[in-house]
């Protein structure tokens, strides 16, 4: 998304440092707080305890150095991409009920999105189908779905 912003703002030709600065400035207050806190933590982790006796620069390696912007993007991805805990996601999935005013189609769509994070694998369709029955707010719909018995597929339940 940021690349689209750069293109719209005419920043395609900007140098690496400027792109990185613009990206950090667009994080907002909370995003910057998290970014700078993680940067300080990373620096503390990688700085030797005898930093005063270590030379200020290291010899250049033969591998091309990653650009400041690319390194920043990777760091932000690590920082802001939440790792999923399937157990937590499954709890959220099985706790989900159709909300008042939520259409049946909206409810099914939300369940399918939540199920993706649950890592159900081959059980995906069966688990979504069962949760539709369990969580629908309309008892007539539930009874109709249950009447299908083992013939009920996710496609029919939708």
mmCIF file with all atom_site columns, C-alpha atoms in Angstrom:
data_model
loop_
_atom_site.group_PDB
_atom_site.id
_atom_site.type_symbol
_atom_site.label_atom_id
_atom_site.label_alt_id
_atom_site.label_comp_id
_atom_site.label_asym_id
_atom_site.label_entity_id
_atom_site.label_seq_id
_atom_site.pdbx_PDB_ins_code
_atom_site.Cartn_x
_atom_site.Cartn_y
_atom_site.Cartn_z
_atom_site.occupancy
_atom_site.B_iso_or_equiv
_atom_site.pdbx_formal_charge
_atom_site.auth_seq_id
_atom_site.auth_comp_id
_atom_site.auth_asym_id
_atom_site.auth_atom_id
_atom_site.pdbx_PDB_model_num
ATOM 1   C CA . UNK A 1 1   ? 0.000   0.000   0.000  1.00 0.00 ? 1   UNK A CA 1
ATOM 2   C CA . UNK A 1 2   ? 2.852   2.370   0.805  1.00 0.00 ? 2   UNK A CA 1
ATOM 3   C CA . UNK A 1 3   ? 4.289   1.781   -2.659 1.00 0.00 ? 3   UNK A CA 1
ATOM 4   C CA . UNK A 1 4   ? 0.986   2.995   -4.133 1.00 0.00 ? 4   UNK A CA 1
ATOM 5   C CA . UNK A 1 5   ? 1.278   6.123   -1.982 1.00 0.00 ? 5   UNK A CA 1
ATOM 6   C CA . UNK A 1 6   ? 4.839   6.724   -3.182 1.00 0.00 ? 6   UNK A CA 1
ATOM 7   C CA . UNK A 1 7   ? 3.725   6.451   -6.776 1.00 0.00 ? 7   UNK A CA 1
ATOM 8   C CA . UNK A 1 8   ? 0.788   8.816   -6.230 1.00 0.00 ? 8   UNK A CA 1
ATOM 9   C CA . UNK A 1 9   ? 3.009   11.317  -4.401 1.00 0.00 ? 9   UNK A CA 1
ATOM 10  C CA . UNK A 1 10  ? 5.680   11.242  -7.091 1.00 0.00 ? 10  UNK A CA 1
ATOM 11  C CA . UNK A 1 11  ? 8.093   9.498   -4.744 1.00 0.00 ? 11  UNK A CA 1
ATOM 12  C CA . UNK A 1 12  ? 9.202   6.731   -7.078 1.00 0.00 ? 12  UNK A CA 1
ATOM 13  C CA . UNK A 1 13  ? 12.450  8.594   -7.722 1.00 0.00 ? 13  UNK A CA 1
ATOM 14  C CA . UNK A 1 14  ? 13.082  9.497   -4.081 1.00 0.00 ? 14  UNK A CA 1
ATOM 15  C CA . UNK A 1 15  ? 16.243  8.169   -2.506 1.00 0.00 ? 15  UNK A CA 1
ATOM 16  C CA . UNK A 1 16  ? 16.159  5.294   -0.077 1.00 0.00 ? 16  UNK A CA 1
ATOM 17  C CA . UNK A 1 17  ? 16.558  7.381   3.080  1.00 0.00 ? 17  UNK A CA 1
ATOM 18  C CA . UNK A 1 18  ? 13.724  9.724   2.119  1.00 0.00 ? 18  UNK A CA 1
ATOM 19  C CA . UNK A 1 19  ? 11.357  6.811   1.412  1.00 0.00 ? 19  UNK A CA 1
ATOM 20  C CA . UNK A 1 20  ? 12.221  5.307   4.802  1.00 0.00 ? 20  UNK A CA 1
ATOM 21  C CA . UNK A 1 21  ? 11.657  8.640   6.569  1.00 0.00 ? 21  UNK A CA 1
ATOM 22  C CA . UNK A 1 22  ? 8.285   9.135   4.894  1.00 0.00 ? 22  UNK A CA 1
ATOM 23  C CA . UNK A 1 23  ? 7.224   5.613   5.835  1.00 0.00 ? 23  UNK A CA 1
ATOM 24  C CA . UNK A 1 24  ? 8.155   6.124   9.490  1.00 0.00 ? 24  UNK A CA 1
ATOM 25  C CA . UNK A 1 25  ? 6.363   9.481   9.563  1.00 0.00 ? 25  UNK A CA 1
ATOM 26  C CA . UNK A 1 26  ? 3.194   7.797   8.281  1.00 0.00 ? 26  UNK A CA 1
ATOM 27  C CA . UNK A 1 27  ? 3.140   5.221   11.083 1.00 0.00 ? 27  UNK A CA 1
ATOM 28  C CA . UNK A 1 28  ? 1.396   7.636   13.425 1.00 0.00 ? 28  UNK A CA 1
ATOM 29  C CA . UNK A 1 29  ? 2.177   8.189   17.080 1.00 0.00 ? 29  UNK A CA 1
ATOM 30  C CA . UNK A 1 30  ? 1.489   4.648   18.308 1.00 0.00 ? 30  UNK A CA 1
ATOM 31  C CA . UNK A 1 31  ? 3.203   3.019   15.331 1.00 0.00 ? 31  UNK A CA 1
ATOM 32  C CA . UNK A 1 32  ? 6.287   5.195   15.813 1.00 0.00 ? 32  UNK A CA 1
ATOM 33  C CA . UNK A 1 33  ? 6.351   4.422   19.529 1.00 0.00 ? 33  UNK A CA 1
ATOM 34  C CA . UNK A 1 34  ? 6.386   0.678   18.783 1.00 0.00 ? 34  UNK A CA 1
ATOM 35  C CA . UNK A 1 35  ? 8.921   1.068   15.976 1.00 0.00 ? 35  UNK A CA 1
ATOM 36  C CA . UNK A 1 36  ? 11.410  3.142   18.000 1.00 0.00 ? 36  UNK A CA 1
ATOM 37  C CA . UNK A 1 37  ? 11.006  0.895   21.063 1.00 0.00 ? 37  UNK A CA 1
ATOM 38  C CA . UNK A 1 38  ? 11.778  -2.178  18.959 1.00 0.00 ? 38  UNK A CA 1
ATOM 39  C CA . UNK A 1 39  ? 14.692  -0.410  17.253 1.00 0.00 ? 39  UNK A CA 1
ATOM 40  C CA . UNK A 1 40  ? 16.193  0.465   20.652 1.00 0.00 ? 40  UNK A CA 1
ATOM 41  C CA . UNK A 1 41  ? 15.705  -3.104  21.858 1.00 0.00 ? 41  UNK A CA 1
ATOM 42  C CA . UNK A 1 42  ? 17.327  -4.498  18.711 1.00 0.00 ? 42  UNK A CA 1
ATOM 43  C CA . UNK A 1 43  ? 20.259  -2.080  19.079 1.00 0.00 ? 43  UNK A CA 1
ATOM 44  C CA . UNK A 1 44  ? 20.744  -3.091  22.717 1.00 0.00 ? 44  UNK A CA 1
ATOM 45  C CA . UNK A 1 45  ? 20.667  -6.758  21.694 1.00 0.00 ? 45  UNK A CA 1
ATOM 46  C CA . UNK A 1 46  ? 23.232  -6.368  18.923 1.00 0.00 ? 46  UNK A CA 1
ATOM 47  C CA . UNK A 1 47  ? 25.589  -3.835  20.501 1.00 0.00 ? 47  UNK A CA 1
ATOM 48  C CA . UNK A 1 48  ? 28.467  -5.563  22.305 1.00 0.00 ? 48  UNK A CA 1
ATOM 49  C CA . UNK A 1 49  ? 28.927  -4.716  25.967 1.00 0.00 ? 49  UNK A CA 1
ATOM 50  C CA . UNK A 1 50  ? 32.434  -3.478  25.111 1.00 0.00 ? 50  UNK A CA 1
ATOM 51  C CA . UNK A 1 51  ? 31.132  -1.145  22.393 1.00 0.00 ? 51  UNK A CA 1
ATOM 52  C CA . UNK A 1 52  ? 33.729  1.499   23.246 1.00 0.00 ? 52  UNK A CA 1
ATOM 53  C CA . UNK A 1 53  ? 36.542  -0.824  22.210 1.00 0.00 ? 53  UNK A CA 1
ATOM 54  C CA . UNK A 1 54  ? 34.835  -2.021  19.011 1.00 0.00 ? 54  UNK A CA 1
ATOM 55  C CA . UNK A 1 55  ? 35.656  -0.071  15.859 1.00 0.00 ? 55  UNK A CA 1
ATOM 56  C CA . UNK A 1 56  ? 32.927  2.314   14.679 1.00 0.00 ? 56  UNK A CA 1
ATOM 57  C CA . UNK A 1 57  ? 32.698  0.541   11.342 1.00 0.00 ? 57  UNK A CA 1
ATOM 58  C CA . UNK A 1 58  ? 32.935  -3.066  10.290 1.00 0.00 ? 58  UNK A CA 1
ATOM 59  C CA . UNK A 1 59  ? 34.730  -4.264  7.187  1.00 0.00 ? 59  UNK A CA 1
ATOM 60  C CA . UNK A 1 60  ? 32.513  -4.330  4.099  1.00 0.00 ? 60  UNK A CA 1
ATOM 61  C CA . UNK A 1 61  ? 31.176  -7.703  3.090  1.00 0.00 ? 61  UNK A CA 1
ATOM 62  C CA . UNK A 1 62  ? 31.055  -8.836  -0.495 1.00 0.00 ? 62  UNK A CA 1
ATOM 63  C CA . UNK A 1 63  ? 27.269  -9.315  -0.346 1.00 0.00 ? 63  UNK A CA 1
ATOM 64  C CA . UNK A 1 64  ? 25.242  -6.273  -1.385 1.00 0.00 ? 64  UNK A CA 1
ATOM 65  C CA . UNK A 1 65  ? 23.821  -4.454  1.604  1.00 0.00 ? 65  UNK A CA 1
ATOM 66  C CA . UNK A 1 66  ? 20.059  -4.311  1.962  1.00 0.00 ? 66  UNK A CA 1
ATOM 67  C CA . UNK A 1 67  ? 18.722  -0.821  1.429  1.00 0.00 ? 67  UNK A CA 1
ATOM 68  C CA . UNK A 1 68  ? 17.628  1.175   4.444  1.00 0.00 ? 68  UNK A CA 1
ATOM 69  C CA . UNK A 1 69  ? 14.071  1.209   3.112  1.00 0.00 ? 69  UNK A CA 1
ATOM 70  C CA . UNK A 1 70  ? 13.968  -2.566  2.479  1.00 0.00 ? 70  UNK A CA 1
ATOM 71  C CA . UNK A 1 71  ? 15.375  -3.237  5.947  1.00 0.00 ? 71  UNK A CA 1
ATOM 72  C CA . UNK A 1 72  ? 12.773  -0.923  7.453  1.00 0.00 ? 72  UNK A CA 1
ATOM 73  C CA . UNK A 1 73  ? 9.928   -2.674  5.621  1.00 0.00 ? 73  UNK A CA 1
ATOM 74  C CA . UNK A 1 74  ? 11.148  -6.079  6.848  1.00 0.00 ? 74  UNK A CA 1
ATOM 75  C CA . UNK A 1 75  ? 11.449  -4.779  10.402 1.00 0.00 ? 75  UNK A CA 1
ATOM 76  C CA . UNK A 1 76  ? 7.936   -3.302  10.292 1.00 0.00 ? 76  UNK A CA 1
ATOM 77  C CA . UNK A 1 77  ? 6.551   -6.548  8.874  1.00 0.00 ? 77  UNK A CA 1
ATOM 78  C CA . UNK A 1 78  ? 8.056   -8.479  11.775 1.00 0.00 ? 78  UNK A CA 1
ATOM 79  C CA . UNK A 1 79  ? 6.787   -5.929  14.270 1.00 0.00 ? 79  UNK A CA 1
ATOM 80  C CA . UNK A 1 80  ? 3.234   -5.497  13.038 1.00 0.00 ? 80  UNK A CA 1
ATOM 81  C CA . UNK A 1 81  ? 2.409   -8.867  11.504 1.00 0.00 ? 81  UNK A CA 1
ATOM 82  C CA . UNK A 1 82  ? 0.696   -10.732 14.275 1.00 0.00 ? 82  UNK A CA 1
ATOM 83  C CA . UNK A 1 83  ? 1.635   -14.332 14.641 1.00 0.00 ? 83  UNK A CA 1
ATOM 84  C CA . UNK A 1 84  ? -1.453  -16.463 14.978 1.00 0.00 ? 84  UNK A CA 1
ATOM 85  C CA . UNK A 1 85  ? -2.067  -18.869 17.781 1.00 0.00 ? 85  UNK A CA 1
ATOM 86  C CA . UNK A 1 86  ? -4.480  -21.504 16.403 1.00 0.00 ? 86  UNK A CA 1
ATOM 87  C CA . UNK A 1 87  ? -5.821  -22.262 19.875 1.00 0.00 ? 87  UNK A CA 1
ATOM 88  C CA . UNK A 1 88  ? -6.776  -18.622 20.440 1.00 0.00 ? 88  UNK A CA 1
ATOM 89  C CA . UNK A 1 89  ? -8.219  -18.337 16.938 1.00 0.00 ? 89  UNK A CA 1
ATOM 90  C CA . UNK A 1 90  ? -10.283 -21.509 17.431 1.00 0.00 ? 90  UNK A CA 1
ATOM 91  C CA . UNK A 1 91  ? -11.633 -20.134 20.692 1.00 0.00 ? 91  UNK A CA 1
ATOM 92  C CA . UNK A 1 92  ? -12.689 -16.941 18.914 1.00 0.00 ? 92  UNK A CA 1
ATOM 93  C CA . UNK A 1 93  ? -14.232 -19.002 16.112 1.00 0.00 ? 93  UNK A CA 1
ATOM 94  C CA . UNK A 1 94  ? -16.274 -21.288 18.362 1.00 0.00 ? 94  UNK A CA 1
ATOM 95  C CA . UNK A 1 95  ? -17.367 -18.355 20.534 1.00 0.00 ? 95  UNK A CA 1
ATOM 96  C CA . UNK A 1 96  ? -18.704 -16.422 17.548 1.00 0.00 ? 96  UNK A CA 1
ATOM 97  C CA . UNK A 1 97  ? -22.485 -16.131 17.372 1.00 0.00 ? 97  UNK A CA 1
ATOM 98  C CA . UNK A 1 98  ? -24.626 -14.274 14.860 1.00 0.00 ? 98  UNK A CA 1
ATOM 99  C CA . UNK A 1 99  ? -24.966 -10.704 16.113 1.00 0.00 ? 99  UNK A CA 1
ATOM 100 C CA . UNK A 1 100 ? -28.271 -8.816  16.350 1.00 0.00 ? 100 UNK A CA 1
ATOM 101 C CA . UNK A 1 101 ? -28.906 -7.120  13.014 1.00 0.00 ? 101 UNK A CA 1
ATOM 102 C CA . UNK A 1 102 ? -26.224 -9.176  11.263 1.00 0.00 ? 102 UNK A CA 1
ATOM 103 C CA . UNK A 1 103 ? -27.494 -10.902 8.144  1.00 0.00 ? 103 UNK A CA 1
ATOM 104 C CA . UNK A 1 104 ? -27.031 -14.634 7.743  1.00 0.00 ? 104 UNK A CA 1
ATOM 105 C CA . UNK A 1 105 ? -24.682 -14.042 4.804  1.00 0.00 ? 105 UNK A CA 1
ATOM 106 C CA . UNK A 1 106 ? -22.570 -11.582 6.838  1.00 0.00 ? 106 UNK A CA 1
ATOM 107 C CA . UNK A 1 107 ? -22.385 -14.105 9.677  1.00 0.00 ? 107 UNK A CA 1
ATOM 108 C CA . UNK A 1 108 ? -21.252 -16.913 7.355  1.00 0.00 ? 108 UNK A CA 1
ATOM 109 C CA . UNK A 1 109 ? -18.646 -14.629 5.752  1.00 0.00 ? 109 UNK A CA 1
ATOM 110 C CA . UNK A 1 110 ? -17.185 -13.697 9.154  1.00 0.00 ? 110 UNK A CA 1
ATOM 111 C CA . UNK A 1 111 ? -17.049 -17.362 10.178 1.00 0.00 ? 111 UNK A CA 1
ATOM 112 C CA . UNK A 1 112 ? -15.214 -18.319 6.999  1.00 0.00 ? 112 UNK A CA 1
ATOM 113 C CA . UNK A 1 113 ? -12.668 -15.526 7.547  1.00 0.00 ? 113 UNK A CA 1
ATOM 114 C CA . UNK A 1 114 ? -12.107 -16.588 11.152 1.00 0.00 ? 114 UNK A CA 1
ATOM 115 C CA . UNK A 1 115 ? -11.814 -20.264 10.181 1.00 0.00 ? 115 UNK A CA 1
ATOM 116 C CA . UNK A 1 116 ? -8.884  -19.539 7.869  1.00 0.00 ? 116 UNK A CA 1
ATOM 117 C CA . UNK A 1 117 ? -6.781  -18.481 10.879 1.00 0.00 ? 117 UNK A CA 1
ATOM 118 C CA . UNK A 1 118 ? -7.739  -21.647 12.806 1.00 0.00 ? 118 UNK A CA 1
ATOM 119 C CA . UNK A 1 119 ? -5.682  -24.005 10.633 1.00 0.00 ? 119 UNK A CA 1
ATOM 120 C CA . UNK A 1 120 ? -8.494  -26.569 10.390 1.00 0.00 ? 120 UNK A CA 1
ATOM 121 C CA . UNK A 1 121 ? -6.993  -28.075 7.254  1.00 0.00 ? 121 UNK A CA 1
ATOM 122 C CA . UNK A 1 122 ? -9.279  -30.723 5.761  1.00 0.00 ? 122 UNK A CA 1
ATOM 123 C CA . UNK A 1 123 ? -11.856 -30.082 8.505  1.00 0.00 ? 123 UNK A CA 1
ATOM 124 C CA . UNK A 1 124 ? -12.413 -26.449 7.393  1.00 0.00 ? 124 UNK A CA 1
ATOM 125 C CA . UNK A 1 125 ? -15.784 -26.956 5.642  1.00 0.00 ? 125 UNK A CA 1
ATOM 126 C CA . UNK A 1 126 ? -17.146 -29.246 8.341  1.00 0.00 ? 126 UNK A CA 1
ATOM 127 C CA . UNK A 1 127 ? -16.144 -26.907 11.178 1.00 0.00 ? 127 UNK A CA 1
ATOM 128 C CA . UNK A 1 128 ? -17.627 -23.836 9.461  1.00 0.00 ? 128 UNK A CA 1
ATOM 129 C CA . UNK A 1 129 ? -20.835 -25.744 8.690  1.00 0.00 ? 129 UNK A CA 1
ATOM 130 C CA . UNK A 1 130 ? -21.155 -26.879 12.317 1.00 0.00 ? 130 UNK A CA 1
ATOM 131 C CA . UNK A 1 131 ? -20.493 -23.381 13.650 1.00 0.00 ? 131 UNK A CA 1
ATOM 132 C CA . UNK A 1 132 ? -23.129 -21.920 11.328 1.00 0.00 ? 132 UNK A CA 1
ATOM 133 C CA . UNK A 1 133 ? -25.669 -24.282 12.888 1.00 0.00 ? 133 UNK A CA 1
ATOM 134 C CA . UNK A 1 134 ? -24.441 -23.635 16.414 1.00 0.00 ? 134 UNK A CA 1
ATOM 135 C CA . UNK A 1 135 ? -24.210 -19.857 16.189 1.00 0.00 ? 135 UNK A CA 1
ATOM 136 C CA . UNK A 1 136 ? -27.141 -18.776 14.039 1.00 0.00 ? 136 UNK A CA 1
ATOM 137 C CA . UNK A 1 137 ? -29.644 -16.595 15.873 1.00 0.00 ? 137 UNK A CA 1
ATOM 138 C CA . UNK A 1 138 ? -32.596 -17.952 13.880 1.00 0.00 ? 138 UNK A CA 1
ATOM 139 C CA . UNK A 1 139 ? -33.904 -21.199 15.380 1.00 0.00 ? 139 UNK A CA 1
ATOM 140 C CA . UNK A 1 140 ? -35.956 -21.972 12.241 1.00 0.00 ? 140 UNK A CA 1
ATOM 141 C CA . UNK A 1 141 ? -32.817 -21.798 10.093 1.00 0.00 ? 141 UNK A CA 1
ATOM 142 C CA . UNK A 1 142 ? -31.023 -24.052 12.580 1.00 0.00 ? 142 UNK A CA 1
ATOM 143 C CA . UNK A 1 143 ? -33.833 -26.615 12.491 1.00 0.00 ? 143 UNK A CA 1
ATOM 144 C CA . UNK A 1 144 ? -33.918 -26.550 8.685  1.00 0.00 ? 144 UNK A CA 1
ATOM 145 C CA . UNK A 1 145 ? -30.148 -27.105 8.494  1.00 0.00 ? 145 UNK A CA 1
ATOM 146 C CA . UNK A 1 146 ? -30.255 -29.916 11.055 1.00 0.00 ? 146 UNK A CA 1
ATOM 147 C CA . UNK A 1 147 ? -32.998 -31.635 9.056  1.00 0.00 ? 147 UNK A CA 1
ATOM 148 C CA . UNK A 1 148 ? -30.485 -32.265 6.261  1.00 0.00 ? 148 UNK A CA 1
ATOM 149 C CA . UNK A 1 149 ? -28.569 -34.604 8.559  1.00 0.00 ? 149 UNK A CA 1
ATOM 150 C CA . UNK A 1 150 ? -25.273 -35.880 7.201  1.00 0.00 ? 150 UNK A CA 1
ATOM 151 C CA . UNK A 1 151 ? -26.207 -34.628 3.735  1.00 0.00 ? 151 UNK A CA 1
ATOM 152 C CA . UNK A 1 152 ? -25.640 -31.034 4.847  1.00 0.00 ? 152 UNK A CA 1
ATOM 153 C CA . UNK A 1 153 ? -22.541 -29.540 3.229  1.00 0.00 ? 153 UNK A CA 1
ATOM 154 C CA . UNK A 1 154 ? -21.070 -26.101 3.762  1.00 0.00 ? 154 UNK A CA 1
ATOM 155 C CA . UNK A 1 155 ? -22.392 -25.058 0.356  1.00 0.00 ? 155 UNK A CA 1
ATOM 156 C CA . UNK A 1 156 ? -25.952 -26.076 1.313  1.00 0.00 ? 156 UNK A CA 1
ATOM 157 C CA . UNK A 1 157 ? -25.631 -24.379 4.697  1.00 0.00 ? 157 UNK A CA 1
ATOM 158 C CA . UNK A 1 158 ? -24.696 -21.118 3.046  1.00 0.00 ? 158 UNK A CA 1
#
